[in-house]
Every structure is written in C-alpha cells, then in structure tokens.
Short mmCIF file of C-alpha atoms in Angstrom, two decimals:
data_model
loop_
_atom_site.label_atom_id
_atom_site.label_comp_id
_atom_site.label_asym_id
_atom_site.label_seq_id
_atom_site.Cartn_x
_atom_site.Cartn_y
_atom_site.Cartn_z
CA UNK A 23 -8.84 148.56 -31.22
CA UNK A 24 -12.47 148.46 -32.14
CA UNK A 25 -13.90 148.19 -28.61
CA UNK A 26 -11.18 149.83 -26.53
CA UNK A 27 -13.79 152.07 -24.83
CA UNK A 28 -16.24 149.26 -24.13
CA UNK A 29 -17.80 149.74 -20.70
CA UNK A 30 -16.43 153.29 -20.40
CA UNK A 31 -18.77 156.20 -19.79
CA UNK A 32 -17.89 159.18 -21.95
CA UNK A 33 -19.29 162.69 -21.39
CA UNK A 34 -18.85 165.12 -24.30
CA UNK A 35 -19.97 168.74 -24.62
CA UNK A 36 -20.35 170.26 -28.05
CA UNK A 37 -21.52 173.27 -30.01
CA UNK A 38 -21.99 176.84 -28.87
CA UNK A 39 -24.20 178.31 -26.21
CA UNK A 40 -26.68 181.09 -26.91
CA UNK A 41 -27.10 183.73 -24.21
CA UNK A 42 -30.48 185.45 -24.62
CA UNK A 43 -30.72 189.23 -24.95
CA UNK A 44 -34.45 189.14 -25.70
CA UNK A 45 -36.83 186.52 -27.15
CA UNK A 46 -35.28 186.79 -30.65
CA UNK A 47 -31.62 187.78 -30.10
CA UNK A 48 -28.65 186.21 -28.39
CA UNK A 49 -24.91 186.44 -27.84
CA UNK A 50 -23.05 183.44 -29.18
CA UNK A 51 -20.24 182.33 -31.42
CA UNK A 52 -19.72 180.47 -34.68
CA UNK A 53 -19.19 176.97 -33.23
CA UNK A 54 -20.90 174.40 -35.46
CA UNK A 55 -20.63 171.33 -33.23
CA UNK A 56 -18.73 169.36 -35.89
CA UNK A 57 -15.75 168.57 -33.67
CA UNK A 58 -17.85 167.41 -30.71
CA UNK A 59 -20.14 165.34 -32.93
CA UNK A 60 -17.19 163.65 -34.64
CA UNK A 61 -15.56 162.85 -31.29
CA UNK A 62 -18.81 161.51 -29.84
CA UNK A 63 -19.37 159.27 -32.87
CA UNK A 64 -15.76 158.00 -32.68
CA UNK A 65 -16.09 157.10 -28.99
CA UNK A 66 -19.42 155.34 -29.67
CA UNK A 67 -17.97 153.30 -32.57
CA UNK A 68 -15.18 152.20 -30.23
CA UNK A 69 -17.66 150.92 -27.65
CA UNK A 70 -18.07 153.93 -25.36
CA UNK A 71 -21.37 154.76 -23.70
CA UNK A 72 -21.51 158.39 -24.79
CA UNK A 73 -23.58 161.09 -23.14
CA UNK A 74 -23.61 164.01 -25.57
CA UNK A 75 -24.51 167.46 -24.23
CA UNK A 76 -24.88 169.99 -27.01
CA UNK A 77 -25.77 173.59 -27.42
CA UNK A 78 -27.36 174.84 -30.64
CA UNK A 79 -25.45 173.39 -33.61
CA UNK A 80 -25.52 173.34 -37.40
CA UNK A 81 -23.84 169.92 -37.53
CA UNK A 82 -25.92 166.76 -37.54
CA UNK A 83 -26.30 165.14 -34.14
CA UNK A 84 -24.21 161.97 -33.87
CA UNK A 85 -25.87 158.58 -33.95
CA UNK A 86 -25.41 155.79 -31.41
CA UNK A 87 -25.38 157.96 -28.31
CA UNK A 88 -26.32 156.52 -24.94
CA UNK A 89 -27.98 159.89 -24.18
CA UNK A 90 -28.23 163.23 -25.99
CA UNK A 91 -29.09 166.38 -24.04
CA UNK A 92 -29.77 169.59 -25.93
CA UNK A 93 -29.29 172.91 -24.12
CA UNK A 94 -29.28 176.58 -25.07
CA UNK A 95 -27.36 178.59 -22.48
CA UNK A 96 -24.10 178.27 -20.57
CA UNK A 97 -26.14 177.90 -17.38
CA UNK A 98 -28.12 174.98 -18.82
CA UNK A 99 -24.92 173.30 -20.03
CA UNK A 100 -23.30 173.79 -16.62
CA UNK A 101 -26.29 172.19 -14.87
CA UNK A 102 -26.39 169.21 -17.27
CA UNK A 103 -22.65 168.58 -16.94
CA UNK A 104 -22.67 168.85 -13.14
CA UNK A 105 -25.49 166.29 -12.89
CA UNK A 106 -23.55 163.72 -14.91
CA UNK A 107 -19.84 164.35 -14.46
CA UNK A 108 -19.32 162.10 -11.43
CA UNK A 109 -20.38 159.05 -13.48
CA UNK A 110 -18.00 159.66 -16.41
CA UNK A 111 -14.68 157.94 -17.03
CA UNK A 112 -13.69 160.37 -19.80
CA UNK A 113 -14.88 163.99 -20.01
CA UNK A 114 -14.33 165.88 -23.26
CA UNK A 115 -15.25 169.55 -23.04
CA UNK A 116 -15.41 170.48 -26.75
CA UNK A 117 -18.25 173.05 -26.48
CA UNK A 118 -17.56 176.71 -27.16
CA UNK A 119 -19.34 178.04 -24.08
CA UNK A 120 -20.05 181.77 -23.86
CA UNK A 121 -17.82 183.54 -21.36
CA UNK A 122 -20.43 186.25 -20.72
CA UNK A 123 -24.21 186.44 -20.53
CA UNK A 124 -26.53 189.46 -20.39
CA UNK A 125 -27.30 190.61 -16.85
CA UNK A 126 -30.96 190.97 -17.76
CA UNK A 127 -33.07 189.49 -20.54
CA UNK A 128 -35.81 191.64 -22.01
CA UNK A 129 -39.15 189.81 -21.98
CA UNK A 130 -40.05 191.54 -25.27
CA UNK A 131 -38.06 192.17 -28.45
CA UNK A 132 -35.90 195.26 -27.96
CA UNK A 133 -36.99 197.91 -30.46
CA UNK A 134 -34.70 200.42 -32.14
CA UNK A 135 -34.98 203.59 -30.11
CA UNK A 136 -31.65 205.32 -29.87
CA UNK A 137 -28.39 205.24 -31.77
CA UNK A 138 -26.76 203.09 -29.08
CA UNK A 139 -27.72 200.23 -26.82
CA UNK A 140 -25.60 199.21 -23.86
CA UNK A 141 -25.69 195.65 -22.57
CA UNK A 142 -24.35 194.77 -19.14
CA UNK A 143 -22.72 191.35 -19.21
CA UNK A 144 -21.85 188.99 -16.37
CA UNK A 145 -19.33 186.17 -16.52
CA UNK A 146 -20.77 182.71 -16.95
CA UNK A 147 -19.78 179.82 -14.73
CA UNK A 148 -16.55 178.17 -15.91
CA UNK A 149 -17.65 174.62 -16.64
CA UNK A 150 -14.18 173.24 -17.37
CA UNK A 151 -12.81 174.70 -14.14
CA UNK A 152 -15.75 173.34 -12.12
CA UNK A 153 -15.22 169.86 -13.58
CA UNK A 154 -11.47 170.09 -12.94
CA UNK A 155 -12.14 170.91 -9.29
CA UNK A 156 -14.47 167.89 -8.91
CA UNK A 157 -12.76 165.22 -11.00
CA UNK A 158 -11.15 162.25 -9.31
CA UNK A 159 -7.86 160.56 -10.12
CA UNK A 160 -9.48 157.91 -12.33
CA UNK A 161 -11.26 160.43 -14.59
CA UNK A 162 -9.64 161.83 -17.74
CA UNK A 163 -10.52 165.48 -18.44
CA UNK A 164 -9.83 166.97 -21.87
CA UNK A 165 -10.49 170.64 -22.52
CA UNK A 166 -10.47 172.69 -25.71
CA UNK A 167 -9.14 176.16 -26.45
CA UNK A 168 -9.45 178.30 -29.56
CA UNK A 169 -6.84 181.01 -29.67
CA UNK A 170 -6.03 183.83 -32.06
CA UNK A 171 -2.58 184.55 -30.58
CA UNK A 172 -0.01 182.98 -28.25
CA UNK A 173 -1.89 179.71 -28.50
CA UNK A 174 0.55 177.36 -26.82
CA UNK A 175 1.09 179.66 -23.84
CA UNK A 176 -2.64 180.25 -23.34
CA UNK A 177 -3.47 176.54 -23.72
CA UNK A 178 -0.81 175.42 -21.21
CA UNK A 179 -2.00 178.03 -18.72
CA UNK A 180 -5.61 176.92 -19.21
CA UNK A 181 -4.68 173.26 -18.72
CA UNK A 182 -2.97 174.05 -15.43
CA UNK A 183 -5.58 176.48 -14.09
CA UNK A 184 -8.51 174.19 -14.96
CA UNK A 185 -6.84 170.95 -13.74
CA UNK A 186 -7.29 169.32 -17.15
CA UNK A 187 -5.26 166.30 -18.23
CA UNK A 188 -4.97 167.65 -21.78
CA UNK A 189 -6.00 170.64 -23.85
CA UNK A 190 -6.79 170.50 -27.56
CA UNK A 191 -5.60 173.80 -29.01
CA UNK A 192 -7.42 175.07 -32.09
CA UNK A 193 -5.63 177.87 -33.87
CA UNK A 194 -7.83 180.43 -35.59
CA UNK A 195 -6.56 181.30 -39.07
CA UNK A 196 -8.80 184.05 -40.45
CA UNK A 197 -11.66 181.72 -41.31
CA UNK A 198 -9.52 178.94 -42.82
CA UNK A 199 -9.67 176.79 -39.69
CA UNK A 200 -11.51 176.93 -36.38
CA UNK A 201 -15.28 177.05 -36.91
CA UNK A 202 -17.57 175.05 -39.14
CA UNK A 203 -15.10 173.83 -41.75
CA UNK A 204 -13.96 170.33 -42.56
CA UNK A 205 -10.31 171.26 -41.99
CA UNK A 206 -8.83 172.08 -38.62
CA UNK A 207 -5.35 172.44 -37.17
CA UNK A 208 -4.90 171.35 -33.58
CA UNK A 209 -2.17 170.70 -31.07
CA UNK A 210 -2.68 168.54 -27.98
#
C-alpha cells in the first residue's frame, strides 16, 4: 500500500558513531548508513513522517525526511533519540553505535612518542536498551545486530534483553556482506 504509514511518526537511526580520541582521530566502524537511508526513504515514500538521526555516513542522506539530525558520537545520538522517542510510532535502530568511547579526549593531536599508546575506554550508553525500557505498548521497536558468529542466538538474546519487538540480523561474511555494499543478507 502506497500510504500505509500515512500519519505515522517514524524514528530511524543510521550510520556509525565516531568516538573522539583527539581532534583528528576517532574510534568507529565501517557502517556506511546505506541501510538506514534506504529504510528512511522507504518509510517516507509510504507516507511516514520520518525523523532521521544519523552519525557520519558515506551514503547520501535520504530525501523527503520530516527532520534530519546529524550527530557524531554515541552520546549525541543517545541524547537526540531520547528527546524524540516518546513521539514515535515506529522506532528503527539501524545505527552501528560504538560500544566504547575513550575515557579522555586529548585537546591536541597525540604525537608519536613511544612504541605503544594505551587508551582507556568506557562503555557507551545502550540506546536500544534505553528505548526498550521506555517504549509503550503502541510503539514498535526494531533493533539491528551484526554478528560474526552464533548470529541467531545472539540476536534472540539481544531482542529479549533490549525489549525489542524484532531484530534484524546482519551476518558478516568476510567483507561480502555487512558494511557499505549493495548486497546484504539478513534474518528478522
């Protein structure tokens, strides 16, 4: 149906997050934002009022969004999602959010000084879990998982622990699927 999401508020996260080490370096992953952008565009074409929250991406930003919010870090994404989640009918958490962030960020570029550099990392806030704890019975929450092993078991556990209604499982296949390509293999 062309307008089956008409009047529905859709919240989608997309892309990676970049956790600063210093002004020029970060910890991140290879997420391109293609999946989140494609989902956001599909919801918009079907009449949804889409709020698109994205970390840094290589994919083009989708057109026809009600609102687009660009963030850098897991903390910024958490804050943007928490401000808007109560208004959403459907929440799609497609972003590849960093699980850890540096404990301190150097105000200047870190120079090569010794053969090793140790970074202390702290866990980031779990956005999917926080949304799952706050969602009401009328909201649909869809999470994403990328796994390299035991995918189904990890995805089912994640769905239960995060109080999601569904999990989209991406299986990593040594660069053939998972990040940035036009081909992907998923299970819901």
